[in-house]
Amino acid sequence: MEFQINPSKIAWSLLTVAILLVVAHVAGAIASHVFHHEQVFGLVDTFDMNVENNVPTFFSTFILVASAGLLTVIASQSSADRYARHWKWLAIIFAFLAIDEDASLHELLIEPVRAHLAVAGPLFFAWVIPYALAVLVIGLLYLRFVWALPVRTRGLFIGAGSLYLAGALGFESVGGWYFSLHGELEDLPYSLLVAAEEFCEMSGVILFIYALLDYLRDRLAGEPLRISIARP
């Protein structure tokens, strides 16, 4: 049995889910902060993008795992390529990001960084400092790799990375500034900043998934992507 994979349809389907999750989060924030309905049968926390182990967390983890899986497939097909190690390490990085998303490992860095640096305002969530440095190092190490990609893939990779970092570091820093300025109060404006952050991250990963599927299709010389399932 074979299933044909359409990169555009998959990306739009995932983006639709992301948009619905943002709508659910915003609706829950309005219910909680404007109408003072804290739970609404537990649905507020279920879709709150600032809460762990719920539907948005599962979806974010899923798309990161999907990215790691696609990168692993590409790496396995690029063993003779001069950049084979780059593909493999990208797969490892995205696997780590999936674990981090699920377990919030980055938050473990907040107190150690605060113990050594006086951070406030945009750096209130202090984990952004070591992660920003890691992004800089990885970016420098991957410059040649990105430049060697096909033009279309390169543009998609850069766009996806920019979107993801706009959320993970950009809106996270704005949220940290707002959160510290207002006495660590999780009000409606802060919830909207969280929504913007998470949507940028999700959109960036979804665009990356599209880029990987599109790249795989090109590797197959324009043939449609298919998954074969053997019947017992």
mmCIF file of C-alpha atoms in Angstrom:
data_model
loop_
_atom_site.group_PDB
_atom_site.id
_atom_site.type_symbol
_atom_site.label_atom_id
_atom_site.label_comp_id
_atom_site.label_asym_id
_atom_site.label_seq_id
_atom_site.Cartn_x
_atom_site.Cartn_y
_atom_site.Cartn_z
ATOM 1 C CA MET A 1 0.000 0.000 0.000
ATOM 2 C CA GLU A 2 1.391 3.403 -0.967
ATOM 3 C CA PHE A 3 0.579 6.909 0.230
ATOM 4 C CA GLN A 4 1.666 9.938 -1.786
ATOM 5 C CA ILE A 5 3.044 12.852 0.234
ATOM 6 C CA ASN A 6 2.273 16.420 -0.828
ATOM 7 C CA PRO A 7 4.605 18.875 0.990
ATOM 8 C CA SER A 8 2.232 21.834 0.522
ATOM 9 C CA LYS A 9 -0.821 19.987 1.823
ATOM 10 C CA ILE A 10 1.082 18.707 4.846
ATOM 11 C CA ALA A 11 2.426 22.186 5.651
ATOM 12 C CA TRP A 12 -0.989 23.836 5.297
ATOM 13 C CA SER A 13 -2.605 21.135 7.428
ATOM 14 C CA LEU A 14 -0.032 21.620 10.179
ATOM 15 C CA LEU A 15 -0.367 25.404 9.954
ATOM 16 C CA THR A 16 -4.149 25.093 10.291
ATOM 17 C CA VAL A 17 -3.661 23.123 13.511
ATOM 18 C CA ALA A 18 -1.234 25.776 14.776
ATOM 19 C CA ILE A 19 -3.724 28.560 14.031
ATOM 20 C CA LEU A 20 -6.522 26.668 15.800
ATOM 21 C CA LEU A 21 -4.287 26.194 18.835
ATOM 22 C CA VAL A 22 -3.521 29.919 18.920
ATOM 23 C CA VAL A 23 -7.248 30.728 18.662
ATOM 24 C CA ALA A 24 -7.986 28.304 21.523
ATOM 25 C CA HIS A 25 -5.220 29.858 23.627
ATOM 26 C CA VAL A 26 -6.443 33.407 23.011
ATOM 27 C CA ALA A 27 -10.053 32.401 23.702
ATOM 28 C CA GLY A 28 -8.944 30.826 26.980
ATOM 29 C CA ALA A 29 -6.934 33.919 27.908
ATOM 30 C CA ILE A 30 -9.946 36.171 27.256
ATOM 31 C CA ALA A 31 -12.200 33.854 29.263
ATOM 32 C CA SER A 32 -9.715 33.871 32.141
ATOM 33 C CA HIS A 33 -8.529 37.487 32.222
ATOM 34 C CA VAL A 34 -11.589 39.363 30.922
ATOM 35 C CA PHE A 35 -14.531 37.255 32.068
ATOM 36 C CA HIS A 36 -12.711 35.671 35.035
ATOM 37 C CA HIS A 37 -13.603 32.100 34.109
ATOM 38 C CA GLU A 38 -10.381 30.469 35.226
ATOM 39 C CA GLN A 39 -10.842 26.952 33.832
ATOM 40 C CA VAL A 40 -13.927 26.516 31.603
ATOM 41 C CA PHE A 41 -14.135 22.767 32.271
ATOM 42 C CA GLY A 42 -10.344 22.519 32.212
ATOM 43 C CA LEU A 43 -10.105 23.800 28.637
ATOM 44 C CA VAL A 44 -8.110 26.933 29.554
ATOM 45 C CA ASP A 45 -5.102 24.978 30.843
ATOM 46 C CA THR A 46 -5.529 22.349 28.132
ATOM 47 C CA PHE A 47 -4.807 24.947 25.426
ATOM 48 C CA ASP A 48 -2.750 27.484 27.395
ATOM 49 C CA MET A 49 0.521 27.888 25.495
ATOM 50 C CA ASN A 50 2.272 28.980 28.689
ATOM 51 C CA VAL A 51 1.450 25.677 30.423
ATOM 52 C CA GLU A 52 3.426 22.473 29.942
ATOM 53 C CA ASN A 53 2.179 18.966 29.138
ATOM 54 C CA ASN A 54 -0.926 19.975 27.238
ATOM 55 C CA VAL A 55 -2.141 20.019 23.618
ATOM 56 C CA PRO A 56 0.111 22.863 22.312
ATOM 57 C CA THR A 57 3.156 21.253 23.942
ATOM 58 C CA PHE A 58 2.330 17.912 22.347
ATOM 59 C CA PHE A 59 1.909 19.498 18.917
ATOM 60 C CA SER A 60 5.159 21.482 19.172
ATOM 61 C CA THR A 61 7.017 18.354 20.261
ATOM 62 C CA PHE A 62 5.443 16.353 17.440
ATOM 63 C CA ILE A 63 6.548 18.725 14.666
ATOM 64 C CA LEU A 64 10.074 18.899 16.107
ATOM 65 C CA VAL A 65 10.239 15.092 16.188
ATOM 66 C CA ALA A 66 8.930 15.016 12.600
ATOM 67 C CA SER A 67 11.714 17.428 11.595
ATOM 68 C CA ALA A 68 14.328 15.234 13.290
ATOM 69 C CA GLY A 69 12.924 12.198 11.471
ATOM 70 C CA LEU A 70 13.057 13.881 8.059
ATOM 71 C CA LEU A 71 16.596 15.083 8.745
ATOM 72 C CA THR A 72 17.574 11.514 9.637
ATOM 73 C CA VAL A 73 16.156 10.280 6.324
ATOM 74 C CA ILE A 74 18.096 12.935 4.400
ATOM 75 C CA ALA A 75 21.270 12.174 6.357
ATOM 76 C CA SER A 76 20.942 8.475 5.502
ATOM 77 C CA GLN A 77 20.735 9.392 1.804
ATOM 78 C CA SER A 78 23.686 11.785 2.010
ATOM 79 C CA SER A 79 26.383 9.473 3.362
ATOM 80 C CA ALA A 80 28.655 10.302 0.419
ATOM 81 C CA ASP A 81 27.905 14.018 0.623
ATOM 82 C CA ARG A 82 30.559 16.365 2.034
ATOM 83 C CA TYR A 83 27.900 17.779 4.342
ATOM 84 C CA ALA A 84 26.588 14.416 5.591
ATOM 85 C CA ARG A 85 27.692 15.218 9.151
ATOM 86 C CA HIS A 86 25.816 18.501 9.064
ATOM 87 C CA TRP A 87 22.563 16.686 8.268
ATOM 88 C CA LYS A 88 23.205 14.175 11.046
ATOM 89 C CA TRP A 89 23.917 16.878 13.612
ATOM 90 C CA LEU A 90 20.844 18.816 12.522
ATOM 91 C CA ALA A 91 18.796 15.692 13.248
ATOM 92 C CA ILE A 92 20.388 15.478 16.706
ATOM 93 C CA ILE A 93 19.749 19.181 17.357
ATOM 94 C CA PHE A 94 16.071 18.862 16.470
ATOM 95 C CA ALA A 95 15.747 15.721 18.583
ATOM 96 C CA PHE A 96 17.168 17.745 21.490
ATOM 97 C CA LEU A 97 14.761 20.614 20.775
ATOM 98 C CA ALA A 98 11.865 18.129 20.888
ATOM 99 C CA ILE A 99 13.021 16.829 24.280
ATOM 100 C CA ASP A 100 13.537 20.393 25.477
ATOM 101 C CA GLU A 101 10.049 21.384 24.327
ATOM 102 C CA ASP A 102 8.484 18.484 26.189
ATOM 103 C CA ALA A 103 10.583 18.691 29.358
ATOM 104 C CA SER A 104 11.350 22.472 29.424
ATOM 105 C CA LEU A 105 15.046 21.790 29.947
ATOM 106 C CA HIS A 106 15.941 25.385 29.046
ATOM 107 C CA GLU A 107 14.199 26.659 32.169
ATOM 108 C CA LEU A 108 16.754 24.796 34.297
ATOM 109 C CA LEU A 109 19.323 27.364 33.129
ATOM 110 C CA ILE A 110 17.434 30.398 34.454
ATOM 111 C CA GLU A 111 18.623 30.307 38.069
ATOM 112 C CA PRO A 112 22.283 29.364 37.323
ATOM 113 C CA VAL A 113 22.555 32.233 34.836
ATOM 114 C CA ARG A 114 20.893 34.673 37.246
ATOM 115 C CA ALA A 115 23.356 33.590 39.937
ATOM 116 C CA HIS A 116 26.255 34.801 37.789
ATOM 117 C CA LEU A 117 24.713 37.667 35.826
ATOM 118 C CA ALA A 118 22.479 40.562 36.814
ATOM 119 C CA VAL A 119 19.683 40.063 34.305
ATOM 120 C CA ALA A 120 16.453 42.012 33.974
ATOM 121 C CA GLY A 121 14.110 43.370 31.327
ATOM 122 C CA PRO A 122 14.423 41.480 28.020
ATOM 123 C CA LEU A 123 16.835 39.034 29.679
ATOM 124 C CA PHE A 124 14.479 38.257 32.581
ATOM 125 C CA PHE A 125 14.097 34.724 31.243
ATOM 126 C CA ALA A 126 17.837 34.234 31.514
ATOM 127 C CA TRP A 127 18.017 31.009 29.504
ATOM 128 C CA VAL A 128 17.912 33.105 26.321
ATOM 129 C CA ILE A 129 21.551 34.118 26.924
ATOM 130 C CA PRO A 130 23.196 30.655 26.618
ATOM 131 C CA TYR A 131 20.734 29.628 23.906
ATOM 132 C CA ALA A 132 21.456 32.776 21.885
ATOM 133 C CA LEU A 133 25.174 32.019 22.143
ATOM 134 C CA ALA A 134 24.512 28.441 21.011
ATOM 135 C CA VAL A 135 22.518 29.751 18.031
ATOM 136 C CA LEU A 136 25.407 32.053 17.108
ATOM 137 C CA VAL A 137 27.967 29.239 17.254
ATOM 138 C CA ILE A 138 25.778 26.808 15.294
ATOM 139 C CA GLY A 139 24.987 29.522 12.755
ATOM 140 C CA LEU A 140 28.668 30.156 12.133
ATOM 141 C CA LEU A 141 29.416 26.440 11.849
ATOM 142 C CA TYR A 142 26.568 25.991 9.345
ATOM 143 C CA LEU A 143 27.238 28.984 7.104
ATOM 144 C CA ARG A 144 28.928 26.976 4.361
ATOM 145 C CA PHE A 145 26.334 24.224 4.627
ATOM 146 C CA VAL A 146 23.447 26.660 4.172
ATOM 147 C CA TRP A 147 25.193 28.445 1.317
ATOM 148 C CA ALA A 148 25.765 25.118 -0.468
ATOM 149 C CA LEU A 149 22.048 24.255 -0.422
ATOM 150 C CA PRO A 150 19.917 24.744 -3.547
ATOM 151 C CA VAL A 151 18.688 28.344 -3.773
ATOM 152 C CA ARG A 152 15.053 27.464 -3.035
ATOM 153 C CA THR A 153 15.963 25.249 -0.068
ATOM 154 C CA ARG A 154 18.389 27.858 1.260
ATOM 155 C CA GLY A 155 15.689 30.531 1.223
ATOM 156 C CA LEU A 156 13.205 28.232 2.962
ATOM 157 C CA PHE A 157 15.763 27.251 5.617
ATOM 158 C CA ILE A 158 16.634 30.890 6.330
ATOM 159 C CA GLY A 159 12.955 31.860 6.460
ATOM 160 C CA ALA A 160 12.121 28.967 8.781
ATOM 161 C CA GLY A 161 15.046 29.727 11.079
ATOM 162 C CA SER A 162 14.195 33.426 11.188
ATOM 163 C CA LEU A 163 10.566 32.693 12.087
ATOM 164 C CA TYR A 164 11.527 30.226 14.795
ATOM 165 C CA LEU A 165 14.116 32.514 16.373
ATOM 166 C CA ALA A 166 11.735 35.494 16.214
ATOM 167 C CA GLY A 167 9.526 33.516 18.572
ATOM 168 C CA ALA A 168 12.034 31.568 20.666
ATOM 169 C CA LEU A 169 14.372 34.506 21.339
ATOM 170 C CA GLY A 170 12.585 37.636 20.064
ATOM 171 C CA PHE A 171 9.089 37.411 21.528
ATOM 172 C CA GLU A 172 10.458 35.477 24.509
ATOM 173 C CA SER A 173 12.648 38.501 25.334
ATOM 174 C CA VAL A 174 9.749 40.933 24.834
ATOM 175 C CA GLY A 175 7.628 38.718 27.064
ATOM 176 C CA GLY A 176 10.379 38.653 29.693
ATOM 177 C CA TRP A 177 10.580 42.445 29.620
ATOM 178 C CA TYR A 178 6.801 42.797 29.982
ATOM 179 C CA PHE A 179 6.583 40.089 32.650
ATOM 180 C CA SER A 180 9.272 41.675 34.844
ATOM 181 C CA LEU A 181 7.951 45.218 34.288
ATOM 182 C CA HIS A 182 4.477 44.252 35.533
ATOM 183 C CA GLY A 183 5.501 42.346 38.621
ATOM 184 C CA GLU A 184 5.495 38.883 36.995
ATOM 185 C CA LEU A 185 1.774 39.140 36.311
ATOM 186 C CA GLU A 186 0.325 36.790 33.696
ATOM 187 C CA ASP A 187 -2.338 39.106 32.297
ATOM 188 C CA LEU A 188 -4.022 39.263 28.880
ATOM 189 C CA PRO A 189 -1.266 41.248 27.072
ATOM 190 C CA TYR A 190 1.334 38.776 28.346
ATOM 191 C CA SER A 191 -0.811 35.858 27.157
ATOM 192 C CA LEU A 192 -0.989 37.473 23.715
ATOM 193 C CA LEU A 193 2.806 37.798 23.659
ATOM 194 C CA VAL A 194 3.046 34.089 24.518
ATOM 195 C CA ALA A 195 0.666 33.325 21.635
ATOM 196 C CA ALA A 196 2.840 35.327 19.216
ATOM 197 C CA GLU A 197 5.970 33.583 20.476
ATOM 198 C CA GLU A 198 4.538 30.086 20.151
ATOM 199 C CA PHE A 199 2.960 30.750 16.766
ATOM 200 C CA CYS A 200 6.271 32.004 15.375
ATOM 201 C CA GLU A 201 8.019 28.900 16.692
ATOM 202 C CA MET A 202 5.383 26.543 15.303
ATOM 203 C CA SER A 203 5.279 28.344 11.953
ATOM 204 C CA GLY A 204 9.068 28.223 11.690
ATOM 205 C CA VAL A 205 9.167 24.473 12.304
ATOM 206 C CA ILE A 206 6.268 23.868 9.888
ATOM 207 C CA LEU A 207 8.047 25.857 7.169
ATOM 208 C CA PHE A 208 11.168 23.813 7.898
ATOM 209 C CA ILE A 209 9.192 20.579 7.491
ATOM 210 C CA TYR A 210 7.919 21.869 4.147
ATOM 211 C CA ALA A 211 11.498 22.736 3.131
ATOM 212 C CA LEU A 212 12.731 19.255 4.028
ATOM 213 C CA LEU A 213 9.915 17.513 2.156
ATOM 214 C CA ASP A 214 10.474 19.787 -0.836
ATOM 215 C CA TYR A 215 14.213 19.035 -0.726
ATOM 216 C CA LEU A 216 13.532 15.297 -0.579
ATOM 217 C CA ARG A 217 11.249 15.570 -3.583
ATOM 218 C CA ASP A 218 14.021 17.330 -5.510
ATOM 219 C CA ARG A 219 16.444 14.574 -4.490
ATOM 220 C CA LEU A 220 14.033 12.136 -6.095
ATOM 221 C CA ALA A 221 14.336 14.085 -9.355
ATOM 222 C CA GLY A 222 10.868 15.556 -9.100
ATOM 223 C CA GLU A 223 9.128 12.254 -8.386
ATOM 224 C CA PRO A 224 6.270 12.453 -5.867
ATOM 225 C CA LEU A 225 7.126 11.367 -2.329
ATOM 226 C CA ARG A 226 5.534 8.087 -1.309
ATOM 227 C CA ILE A 227 5.378 5.939 1.785
ATOM 228 C CA SER A 228 5.035 2.212 1.261
ATOM 229 C CA ILE A 229 3.425 0.022 3.902
ATOM 230 C CA ALA A 230 3.933 -3.701 3.529
ATOM 231 C CA ARG A 231 0.898 -5.829 4.246
ATOM 232 C CA PRO A 232 1.422 -8.867 6.495
#
